[in-house]
Amino acid sequence: MSGYPALPGGIAFGGDYNPEQWPREVQEEDVRLMREAGVTLVNLGIFAWALLEPAEGEYDFGWLDEVVDRLHAAGIAVGMGTPTAAPPAWFTKKYPDSLPVTREGRRVGPGGREHACSSHPAFLSATARLVERLAAHFGPHPGVAMWHVHNEYGAPLGECYCAWSEQAFREWLRARYESLDELNQAWGTAFWGQRYGSYEEIEAPRWSHTVVNPAQRLDYARFANHEHLAHYRLQRDLLRGTGKPVTTNFAGTVNCKSMDLWAWAPELDVVANDHYLVGERTDNHIHLAMSADLSRSIAGGAPWMLMEHSTGAVSWQPRGIAKRPGEMRRNSLAHVARGSDAILFFQWRASRFGAEKFHSAMVPHAGTDSQIWRDVVALGADARNLAEVRGSRVGAEVAILWDWESYWALELEWRPSEDLSYLERIEAYYEALWREHVTVDFAHPSADISRYRVIIAPSSYLLSEASAKNLQRYVESGGHLLVSFFSGIVDEHDGVHAGAYPGVLRDVLGLCVEEFHPLPAGGTVQVTGGPGRVWSERVRLGGATAVQTFEDGPDAGHPAVTRNALGAGAAWYVATAIDPRDLLREVLDRASVARPPGLPDTLEVVRRGPYTFLLNHGGSPVAVPAVHGADLLTGSAFVGEVPAGGVAVVKEDM
Ligand code: GLA
């Protein structure tokens, strides 16, 4: 990554701007209002392909020139979109086979967006022709600060099963495997007599009436990620010559299951993420924090951009739940606390027509005489007041392992229990840490993790031998590792590691698992520290000691939580789905991870450089007597208390 865009001062503030939906007088009012709200950056043209190239090979950039000039004259920077997420009707009409096909074999219809297959040759060449022209035309404009490529790759459809994709899959396989023998071996095609005699025999793993080879599915997921990334790279390479940073907005780091964002990050100049609350979850501020921490981790700790979030309700959830008073501000500043140098929204002005007309915006349908507008203007002031925070970094002593390949593999069919989910255990451990006021990084299992005091592996079902060795080295040299059940089970091809579970983790954990005993739907087992859900299993110690025991169920009397002292460190294992808070406290204490004492678990506390962010998600004021310094949001000394629902950003006295 080559760096953050050069933007006007303050935390970047603004959002997606779609002037093509409005007459000129509204566009002029837009710029006046943007200045009033302190907007510094807007993303333009994200879905405007049909207006920029109204017929094949005929380009019309004049209308957008006017908009860019107007914004530039007002000191508002532009993130220029490349509109490839919305191919025009003429393109689809001419190339109907560019419409993606689902795994079930349904061809996607036009009239929405994201309706072109990333492997289709005509889509690739039309993309290249348009982006080359956009680069040449808008690249030199001083008002264009960066490029916003495409929109949310992989959402809503990650994998396409059309004939073009299938052909590209074969090419991808030829490059991945040295020989067909190697492929047959890796996919375990001796099972159900699936052996392939030539690459031509291999098809996309379409829906079938029974389970399709899981190794093939896993490779297809890798391939789909590769194809989208190749489409991005094609554009990035054409935009590079402009000297302006290039990025694409992720469809939510946590929920964008189809893209391996560890692979994307090195291809971007700055990581950009979109985040939307699940309106009906009361703990959604914790999931927001998790998304932000994952964004920062993907960015390697560098400042990243919150490219989209909402001022209020979204239009695509079952119920469009509005944000409560103060919630938008807390959401925005929580992202900044966790490393974002931007607060951007979808979108500037609510659309009067189209699919998203009931989505909130910075300028709602009600206009400026509205609470949302007043809150937006106030947030613009916060963004300016936090200018000095820009570029500072968040430190974390604890990391949770995160691997998209494990996410994909774990959620294929025919696992020992359908109650297993990649996110469920990660969220449980993350939430417990959040409530302990511990800031968390996420790390790939093969990454350098030596700087962390504690590593948590709640969902490492797929784990390579090399990654397991990485974890072992980490423990031997003094690290504290905590592993949850159903981890270390399969290799990169979803093949069970040889011998007893948990394969490559047996040595580091000092145990093996004889058999899984998943619980019936809604069932629980009692363990020493409280109830366990979903899972029970027969753990046999081989060096580790039992810390907690199953008190009932299929493994009554056998270990449920264990600890293995190894080298200078220790590895813990948890054999069921517990509420991990008490156990984590013990592990954190032993690993000397300090937490601020005496604070309620409704107060979010994050340190970013010399700044302490205090976000009160509760209904009563919280005293924080230990923090002293200037509150950047008020410009005065921090009063030692954060009001109900309020935020303070304290630059601590040295
Ligand atoms: C996504 C898209 C935006 C918009 C928002 C609505 O994040 O990128 O174009 O549709 O959702 O929430």
XYZ file of C-alpha atoms and ligand atoms in Angstrom:
666
model
C 0.000 0.000 0.000
C 1.386 3.356 -0.952
C -0.545 5.669 1.232
C -3.463 7.677 2.390
C -4.894 10.291 0.000
C -3.902 13.912 0.462
C -7.130 15.436 1.762
C -8.102 18.758 3.308
C -7.582 18.930 7.119
C -9.575 17.081 9.737
C -10.953 13.593 9.701
C -12.334 13.238 6.143
C -16.066 13.928 6.264
C -18.705 13.371 3.594
C -20.064 10.498 1.575
C -21.325 9.093 -1.715
C -22.701 11.870 -3.866
C -25.005 11.177 -6.802
C -25.612 14.585 -8.429
C -26.882 12.893 -11.596
C -30.160 12.321 -9.742
C -30.735 16.060 -9.234
C -31.303 19.244 -11.265
C -28.618 21.892 -11.305
C -30.263 24.133 -8.650
C -30.218 21.249 -6.182
C -26.588 20.490 -7.072
C -25.719 24.106 -6.311
C -27.569 23.934 -3.007
C -25.701 20.695 -2.283
C -22.345 22.428 -2.378
C -23.603 25.247 -0.156
C -24.911 22.708 2.383
C -21.756 20.613 2.180
C -19.799 23.669 3.213
C -22.203 24.310 6.050
C -21.732 20.732 7.309
C -17.960 20.797 6.854
C -17.881 18.137 4.140
C -14.339 17.584 2.844
C -14.668 14.513 0.581
C -17.376 13.053 -1.662
C -17.342 9.965 -3.864
C -18.744 10.605 -7.314
C -19.942 8.624 -10.285
C -19.994 5.209 -8.608
C -22.999 4.012 -10.605
C -22.881 6.453 -13.527
C -21.578 4.250 -16.370
C -24.735 4.705 -18.487
C -24.335 8.476 -18.243
C -20.581 8.514 -18.843
C -20.781 6.146 -21.831
C -24.367 6.420 -23.083
C -23.671 4.189 -26.073
C -20.756 1.873 -26.731
C -17.639 3.960 -27.398
C -19.446 7.325 -26.963
C -18.277 9.146 -23.891
C -19.833 12.137 -22.150
C -17.835 13.424 -19.199
C -18.929 17.064 -19.491
C -21.695 16.916 -16.901
C -19.294 15.414 -14.368
C -16.592 17.996 -15.173
C -18.995 20.676 -14.047
C -19.676 18.897 -10.766
C -15.987 18.303 -10.043
C -15.174 21.958 -10.806
C -17.953 23.176 -8.540
C -16.809 20.957 -5.681
C -13.179 21.895 -6.200
C -14.004 25.597 -6.126
C -15.660 24.955 -2.752
C -12.606 23.116 -1.407
C -14.300 19.702 -1.398
C -12.150 16.816 -2.598
C -13.447 14.103 -4.893
C -13.029 10.346 -4.715
C -13.694 9.496 -8.358
C -15.678 6.336 -8.821
C -15.193 3.846 -11.616
C -18.771 2.794 -12.371
C -18.182 -0.835 -13.275
C -20.647 -2.117 -10.650
C -23.485 -0.836 -12.849
C -23.033 -1.921 -16.470
C -25.382 0.015 -18.776
C -28.373 -1.536 -20.530
C -26.650 -1.388 -23.934
C -23.841 -3.541 -22.590
C -26.129 -6.208 -21.146
C -28.257 -6.224 -24.297
C -25.201 -6.793 -26.456
C -23.619 -9.370 -24.111
C -26.495 -11.158 -22.377
C -24.146 -13.943 -21.354
C -22.283 -11.440 -19.170
C -25.115 -11.703 -16.633
C -23.860 -13.816 -13.717
C -25.317 -17.224 -12.936
C -25.974 -18.420 -9.391
C -24.867 -21.788 -8.060
C -28.435 -22.986 -8.507
C -28.194 -22.120 -12.198
C -30.363 -18.988 -12.221
C -29.145 -16.240 -14.478
C -29.253 -12.859 -12.731
C -31.493 -10.313 -14.445
C -30.544 -6.741 -15.324
C -32.249 -3.690 -13.846
C -30.357 -3.769 -10.549
C -26.583 -3.533 -10.216
C -23.540 -5.828 -9.923
C -24.859 -7.737 -12.914
C -21.733 -8.567 -14.891
C -19.470 -11.567 -14.485
C -15.895 -10.576 -13.594
C -14.543 -13.303 -15.932
C -16.479 -12.181 -19.023
C -14.025 -10.973 -21.708
C -16.310 -8.210 -23.009
C -16.841 -6.900 -19.483
C -13.092 -6.830 -18.940
C -12.437 -4.967 -22.188
C -15.315 -2.514 -21.674
C -13.986 -1.873 -18.171
C -10.494 -1.200 -19.482
C -11.672 1.179 -22.239
C -13.779 3.251 -19.867
C -11.289 3.363 -17.010
C -8.440 4.376 -19.319
C -10.496 7.371 -20.431
C -11.569 8.267 -16.909
C -7.936 8.147 -15.801
C -6.786 10.396 -18.635
C -9.667 12.835 -18.224
C -10.039 13.177 -14.455
C -6.584 12.074 -13.280
C -4.964 15.503 -13.752
C -7.796 17.437 -12.073
C -6.503 18.922 -8.803
C -9.900 18.308 -7.208
C -9.685 14.554 -7.673
C -7.908 13.193 -4.610
C -8.338 9.466 -5.089
C -10.019 6.679 -7.032
C -12.919 4.627 -5.731
C -12.944 1.503 -7.914
C -16.175 -0.448 -8.521
C -18.386 -0.950 -5.475
C -18.330 -3.693 -2.868
C -16.779 -6.531 -4.860
C -18.416 -9.851 -4.134
C -21.709 -8.408 -2.913
C -24.355 -9.543 -3.382
C -22.980 -12.393 -5.536
C -19.469 -13.687 -4.838
C -19.343 -16.740 -7.092
C -20.564 -16.825 -10.667
C -21.280 -20.189 -12.314
C -21.578 -19.118 -15.965
C -19.711 -20.825 -18.800
C -17.066 -18.052 -18.871
C -16.381 -18.569 -15.189
C -16.157 -22.300 -15.631
C -13.602 -21.883 -18.404
C -11.600 -19.421 -16.302
C -11.766 -21.858 -13.372
C -10.044 -24.501 -15.494
C -7.290 -22.016 -16.384
C -6.918 -21.097 -12.750
C -6.618 -24.782 -11.793
C -3.964 -25.392 -14.439
C -1.921 -22.591 -12.890
C -2.529 -23.764 -9.324
C -1.682 -27.439 -9.731
C 1.424 -28.887 -11.309
C -0.503 -31.804 -12.694
C -3.915 -33.366 -12.803
C -2.620 -36.050 -10.452
C -1.818 -33.408 -7.899
C -5.322 -31.962 -8.296
C -6.935 -35.385 -7.896
C -4.875 -35.929 -4.778
C -5.683 -32.522 -3.303
C -9.416 -32.881 -3.948
C -9.505 -36.461 -2.653
C -11.272 -37.600 -5.815
C -10.818 -41.249 -4.870
C -13.911 -40.598 -2.737
C -17.198 -41.299 -4.613
C -15.148 -42.099 -7.702
C -14.693 -38.483 -8.745
C -11.303 -38.875 -10.416
C -10.706 -36.476 -13.335
C -8.940 -37.652 -16.478
C -8.609 -34.181 -18.049
C -9.151 -30.546 -17.097
C -12.036 -30.385 -19.598
C -13.984 -32.810 -17.411
C -13.908 -30.427 -14.466
C -16.968 -28.237 -14.029
C -17.901 -25.425 -11.716
C -19.233 -27.017 -8.483
C -22.860 -26.204 -9.277
C -25.779 -27.051 -7.021
C -26.449 -30.751 -6.877
C -28.948 -32.942 -5.047
C -26.205 -34.030 -2.695
C -22.962 -32.627 -1.371
C -20.427 -31.618 -4.002
C -16.732 -32.258 -3.334
C -15.825 -29.792 -0.548
C -12.222 -29.348 -1.764
C -13.553 -28.335 -5.166
C -15.973 -25.890 -3.516
C -13.128 -24.431 -1.516
C -11.009 -23.959 -4.633
C -13.985 -22.370 -6.374
C -14.266 -19.854 -3.539
C -10.549 -19.067 -3.968
C -11.020 -18.768 -7.713
C -14.000 -16.400 -7.374
C -11.975 -14.172 -5.068
C -9.150 -14.220 -7.603
C -11.425 -13.197 -10.492
C -12.860 -10.188 -8.668
C -9.403 -9.179 -7.542
C -8.149 -9.456 -11.128
C -10.946 -7.120 -12.252
C -9.907 -4.647 -9.563
C -6.215 -4.950 -10.497
C -6.969 -4.279 -14.141
C -8.455 -0.941 -13.118
C -5.858 -0.172 -10.468
C -3.067 -0.596 -12.995
C -4.762 1.796 -15.425
C -5.261 4.367 -12.658
C -1.770 4.088 -11.186
C -0.271 6.492 -13.715
C -2.404 9.324 -12.348
C -0.369 9.245 -9.130
C -3.545 9.324 -7.028
C -4.310 6.611 -4.470
C -6.609 3.813 -5.561
C -8.990 1.842 -3.385
C -12.244 -0.079 -3.428
C -14.840 -0.173 -0.679
C -15.213 -3.531 1.050
C -18.746 -4.788 1.621
C -18.176 -4.956 5.375
C -15.012 -6.705 6.502
C -16.810 -9.090 8.843
C -19.739 -9.968 6.622
C -18.154 -9.943 3.202
C -17.605 -13.680 3.373
C -16.815 -14.189 -0.312
C -13.685 -12.020 -0.515
C -10.364 -12.909 1.133
C -9.479 -9.422 2.245
C -5.977 -10.424 3.398
C -5.286 -10.953 -0.316
C -6.859 -7.623 -1.274
C -5.098 -5.361 1.193
C -1.665 -5.281 -0.485
C -3.350 -4.240 -3.748
C -4.965 -1.121 -2.265
C -3.357 2.202 -1.429
C -5.705 2.574 1.504
C -8.179 0.120 3.002
C -11.797 1.315 2.777
C -14.716 -0.378 4.489
C -18.487 0.004 4.499
C -20.295 -0.740 7.714
C -24.000 -0.922 8.483
C -25.500 -1.754 11.852
C -27.861 -4.666 12.064
C -30.624 -2.360 13.285
C -32.388 -4.858 15.500
C -29.327 -6.102 17.408
C -28.971 -4.337 20.718
C -25.262 -5.195 20.856
C -24.588 -3.806 17.403
C -22.082 -1.238 18.704
C -19.867 -4.204 19.671
C -20.132 -5.652 16.183
C -19.310 -2.267 14.766
C -16.138 -2.258 16.880
C -15.253 -5.719 15.590
C -15.689 -4.623 11.990
C -13.513 -1.578 12.611
C -10.789 -3.635 14.317
C -10.790 -6.080 11.422
C -10.544 -3.185 8.936
C -7.545 -1.782 10.797
C -5.914 -5.197 10.965
C -6.357 -5.747 7.236
C -4.750 -2.350 6.748
C -1.751 -3.594 8.749
C -2.489 -1.015 11.454
C -2.380 1.954 9.057
C -5.215 4.487 9.038
C -8.148 3.275 6.943
C -11.331 4.863 5.643
C -14.890 4.305 6.766
C -16.203 4.691 3.223
C -19.907 4.235 3.967
C -22.188 4.035 6.940
C -25.614 5.512 7.597
C -27.046 8.495 9.405
C -30.122 6.427 10.298
C -32.142 3.560 8.866
C -31.040 1.444 5.924
C -33.534 0.240 3.336
C -32.416 -3.366 2.906
C -33.060 -4.908 6.323
C -36.419 -6.397 7.338
C -37.159 -3.251 9.352
C -35.505 0.115 8.819
C -34.608 0.817 12.444
C -33.672 4.463 12.986
C -30.625 5.355 15.045
C -31.315 6.525 18.576
C -30.268 10.002 19.733
C -26.462 10.203 19.794
C -26.013 6.836 18.113
C -24.774 8.135 14.768
C -22.114 10.186 16.538
C -20.992 7.264 18.695
C -20.900 4.989 15.644
C -18.801 7.438 13.643
C -16.378 8.188 16.454
C -15.997 4.494 17.341
C -14.713 3.898 13.812
C -12.275 6.799 14.250
C -11.208 5.446 17.654
C -10.323 2.171 15.946
C -8.214 3.705 13.222
C -10.434 5.246 10.551
C -9.336 8.666 9.336
C -12.640 9.167 7.541
C -16.324 9.421 8.439
C -18.224 8.925 5.195
C -21.835 8.047 4.547
C -24.053 6.475 1.998
C -25.248 8.960 0.882
C -25.194 12.746 0.775
C -28.821 13.407 -0.232
C -31.687 10.908 0.020
C -32.800 9.713 -3.434
C -36.385 10.453 -4.469
C -36.612 7.373 -6.644
C -35.068 3.970 -7.117
C -34.430 1.069 -4.773
C -32.923 3.103 -1.953
C -35.365 5.965 -1.541
C -36.149 4.955 2.053
C -32.464 4.858 3.039
C -31.301 7.574 5.397
C -28.844 10.224 4.155
C -26.927 13.277 5.354
C -29.639 15.438 3.812
C -32.879 13.553 4.507
C -36.114 14.032 2.567
C -37.171 16.360 5.408
C -34.312 18.688 4.467
C -32.286 20.808 6.838
C -35.010 21.417 9.411
C -34.435 17.963 10.835
C -32.583 16.265 13.662
C -30.447 14.270 11.230
C -29.194 17.413 9.524
C -28.416 19.123 12.844
C -26.554 15.987 13.962
C -24.641 15.876 10.664
C -23.527 19.489 11.058
C -22.415 18.801 14.641
C -20.529 15.695 13.516
C -18.754 17.755 10.861
C -17.458 19.944 13.692
C -16.278 16.831 15.592
C -14.410 15.683 12.471
C -12.596 19.037 12.323
C -11.830 18.982 16.038
C -10.207 15.571 15.697
C -7.764 16.740 13.003
C -4.709 15.975 15.097
C -5.799 12.351 15.589
C -5.187 11.678 11.891
C -2.382 9.243 11.239
C -2.096 8.027 14.845
C -2.179 4.299 15.480
C -4.069 1.934 17.726
C -2.055 -0.576 19.734
C -3.377 -4.014 20.726
C -1.917 -6.713 22.958
C -4.452 -9.370 22.035
C -5.263 -10.784 18.603
C -7.989 -13.083 17.337
C -7.110 -15.335 14.408
C -9.131 -14.657 11.274
C -8.892 -16.574 8.009
C -11.410 -16.386 5.175
C -10.432 -19.860 3.985
C -11.463 -21.250 7.352
C -14.694 -19.194 7.124
C -15.471 -20.751 3.721
C -14.519 -24.284 4.688
C -16.263 -24.372 8.053
C -19.547 -23.301 6.501
C -19.672 -25.933 3.751
C -22.184 -28.763 4.121
C -22.104 -31.836 6.312
C -20.146 -30.594 9.268
C -20.628 -32.485 12.563
C -23.302 -29.977 13.625
C -25.238 -27.357 11.715
C -24.937 -25.158 14.792
C -21.265 -24.566 13.999
C -20.694 -21.113 12.565
C -17.491 -19.254 11.828
C -18.673 -15.976 13.305
C -20.526 -17.215 16.384
C -17.439 -18.127 18.462
C -15.388 -15.195 17.146
C -18.150 -12.810 18.158
C -18.482 -14.455 21.579
C -14.763 -14.047 22.351
C -14.616 -10.595 20.789
C -17.591 -9.415 22.815
C -16.087 -10.690 26.061
C -12.863 -8.809 25.309
C -14.780 -5.663 24.337
C -16.596 -5.763 27.669
C -13.203 -6.098 29.400
C -12.087 -2.916 27.549
C -9.416 -4.864 25.690
C -8.646 -3.678 22.164
C -8.176 -6.513 19.708
C -6.334 -6.939 16.429
C -7.160 -9.698 13.978
C -4.355 -11.760 12.468
C -3.992 -14.419 9.836
C -2.748 -17.669 11.430
C 0.444 -17.525 9.371
C 1.228 -13.888 10.278
C 3.948 -12.674 12.617
C 2.080 -12.740 15.939
C 5.088 -12.446 18.223
C 4.112 -8.971 19.469
C 0.840 -10.088 21.076
C 0.512 -11.239 24.666
C -2.547 -13.358 23.909
C -3.760 -15.058 20.723
C -7.299 -16.407 20.527
C -8.312 -19.009 17.936
C -12.094 -19.356 18.213
C -12.748 -20.672 14.691
C -9.585 -22.074 13.146
C -11.205 -25.169 11.593
C -8.903 -25.019 8.560
C -5.307 -24.668 9.665
C -2.215 -25.498 7.654
C 0.733 -27.296 9.160
C 2.844 -24.167 8.713
C 0.311 -22.023 10.585
C 0.124 -24.573 13.397
C 3.929 -24.430 13.674
C 3.643 -20.649 13.825
C 1.289 -20.999 16.805
C 3.568 -23.518 18.473
C 6.601 -21.226 18.127
C 4.507 -18.401 19.535
C 3.639 -20.398 22.667
C 7.130 -21.814 23.153
C 8.561 -18.335 23.155
C 6.205 -17.103 25.864
C 2.837 -16.475 24.209
C -0.586 -17.353 25.613
C -2.783 -19.148 23.117
C -6.462 -19.954 23.630
C -8.100 -22.341 21.161
C -11.796 -23.132 20.933
C -13.213 -26.502 19.778
C -13.292 -27.631 16.136
C -10.008 -25.909 15.329
C -6.972 -27.400 13.594
C -9.151 -30.076 12.015
C -8.462 -29.854 8.257
C -5.724 -28.801 5.850
C -5.932 -26.352 2.912
C -7.981 -28.874 0.923
C -10.487 -29.618 3.658
C -8.823 -32.983 4.278
C -8.708 -34.122 7.917
C -5.187 -33.901 9.297
C -3.826 -37.398 9.859
C -4.455 -39.019 13.228
C -6.653 -37.933 16.101
C -8.223 -34.475 16.243
C -7.171 -31.703 16.482
C -4.519 -32.781 14.017
C -1.831 -30.143 13.788
C -2.731 -28.668 17.206
C -2.320 -31.864 19.262
C 1.254 -31.043 20.283
C 0.795 -27.437 21.215
C -2.395 -28.176 23.173
C -1.014 -31.337 24.795
C -4.143 -33.386 24.135
C -6.174 -35.189 21.560
C -9.875 -35.558 20.923
C -11.189 -39.084 20.509
C -14.660 -38.242 19.232
C -16.972 -35.276 18.739
C -20.281 -35.323 20.618
C -22.289 -32.380 19.242
C -25.345 -31.507 21.309
C -28.943 -31.683 20.090
C -30.600 -28.425 19.029
C -30.735 -26.044 22.001
C -28.967 -28.585 24.260
C -26.505 -27.653 26.997
C -23.891 -29.410 29.079
C -22.715 -28.329 32.477
C -19.024 -27.589 32.870
C -17.294 -26.452 36.059
C -17.497 -22.782 35.134
C -21.071 -22.719 33.746
C -23.104 -24.088 30.854
C -21.714 -25.089 27.471
C -23.725 -25.113 24.252
C -23.499 -26.710 20.785
C -20.624 -29.057 21.476
C -19.116 -31.670 23.719
C -16.223 -33.975 22.900
C -13.999 -36.581 24.486
C -10.694 -34.912 25.327
C -7.763 -37.154 26.263
C -4.918 -35.368 28.008
C -1.395 -35.805 26.719
C 0.576 -33.301 28.765
C -2.085 -30.648 29.353
C -3.957 -30.384 32.659
C -7.714 -30.119 33.086
C -8.841 -26.720 34.337
C -12.577 -27.401 34.037
C -14.521 -30.623 33.575
C -17.784 -31.666 31.911
C -20.186 -32.363 34.765
C -22.857 -34.026 32.673
C -23.639 -35.027 29.122
C -21.763 -37.497 26.906
C -18.353 -36.515 28.314
C -19.210 -36.215 32.021
C -16.071 -36.445 34.140
C -13.747 -35.599 31.249
C -11.832 -32.359 30.593
C -13.743 -29.382 29.152
C -11.110 -26.667 29.530
C -7.395 -27.453 29.590
C -4.078 -25.708 29.893
C -0.760 -26.872 28.530
C 2.424 -25.218 29.773
C 4.860 -25.300 26.874
C 8.248 -23.635 26.718
C 7.876 -20.144 28.115
C 4.127 -19.931 27.361
C 0.853 -21.783 27.661
C -1.894 -23.076 25.388
C -5.503 -23.265 26.579
C -8.262 -25.329 25.012
C -12.025 -25.038 25.383
C -14.083 -28.046 24.290
C -17.562 -26.454 24.233
C -19.283 -23.120 23.565
C -18.969 -21.339 26.905
C -19.529 -17.739 27.899
C -15.807 -17.020 27.780
C -15.638 -13.955 29.995
C -14.382 -15.556 33.251
C -11.868 -17.734 31.466
C -10.590 -14.795 29.453
C -10.066 -12.778 32.622
C -7.839 -15.539 33.922
C -5.865 -15.782 30.691
C -5.482 -11.992 30.440
C -4.290 -11.810 34.044
C -1.723 -14.530 33.535
C -0.539 -12.805 30.358
C -0.372 -9.434 32.182
C -2.787 -7.691 29.840
C -3.771 -4.557 31.758
C -7.365 -3.314 31.743
C -8.685 -0.027 33.130
C -10.189 -0.880 36.543
C -13.693 -0.088 37.741
C -15.383 0.852 34.469
C -18.801 -0.471 33.409
C -18.979 -2.674 30.329
C -21.153 -0.124 28.579
C -18.189 2.234 28.259
C -16.034 1.702 25.197
C -12.414 2.624 25.828
C -9.850 2.739 23.038
C -6.403 4.263 22.930
C -5.257 5.634 19.608
C -1.777 7.154 19.885
C -1.884 9.641 22.769
C -5.683 9.904 22.552
C -8.149 8.009 24.720
C -11.586 7.599 23.185
C -14.359 7.122 25.749
C -17.760 6.226 24.284
C -20.629 5.783 26.688
C -23.208 3.400 25.231
C -25.152 3.282 28.502
C -28.032 5.289 29.903
C -26.158 6.881 32.848
C -23.068 9.060 33.111
C -19.784 7.250 33.751
C -17.006 8.669 35.920
C -13.510 8.111 34.520
C -11.340 9.703 37.207
C -8.074 8.193 35.990
C -8.070 9.984 32.622
C -6.772 13.565 32.561
C -6.165 15.940 29.706
C -7.881 18.011 27.057
C -11.086 16.749 25.462
C -10.612 17.445 21.766
C -14.368 17.443 21.182
C -15.064 20.295 23.622
C -11.709 22.048 23.455
C -11.600 22.147 27.294
C -10.175 19.957 30.022
C -11.905 16.580 30.326
C -14.349 16.820 33.217
C -13.744 13.263 34.431
C -17.163 12.013 33.395
C -18.727 10.892 30.120
C -22.440 11.770 29.916
C -25.033 9.097 29.065
C -24.700 8.346 25.358
C -21.818 10.800 25.067
C -18.234 10.708 23.820
C -14.952 12.241 24.962
C -11.621 12.132 23.144
C -8.959 12.962 25.668
C -5.424 13.875 24.749
C -3.788 12.632 27.872
C -1.389 14.829 29.845
C 2.109 13.435 29.581
C -23.933 -0.561 0.110
C -23.617 0.111 -1.209
C -24.242 1.464 -1.346
C -25.644 1.471 -0.798
C -25.598 1.039 0.637
C -26.954 1.100 1.322
O -22.990 -0.393 1.064
O -22.246 0.216 -1.445
O -24.247 1.808 -2.711
O -26.438 0.598 -1.527
O -25.163 -0.285 0.693
O -26.885 0.715 2.663
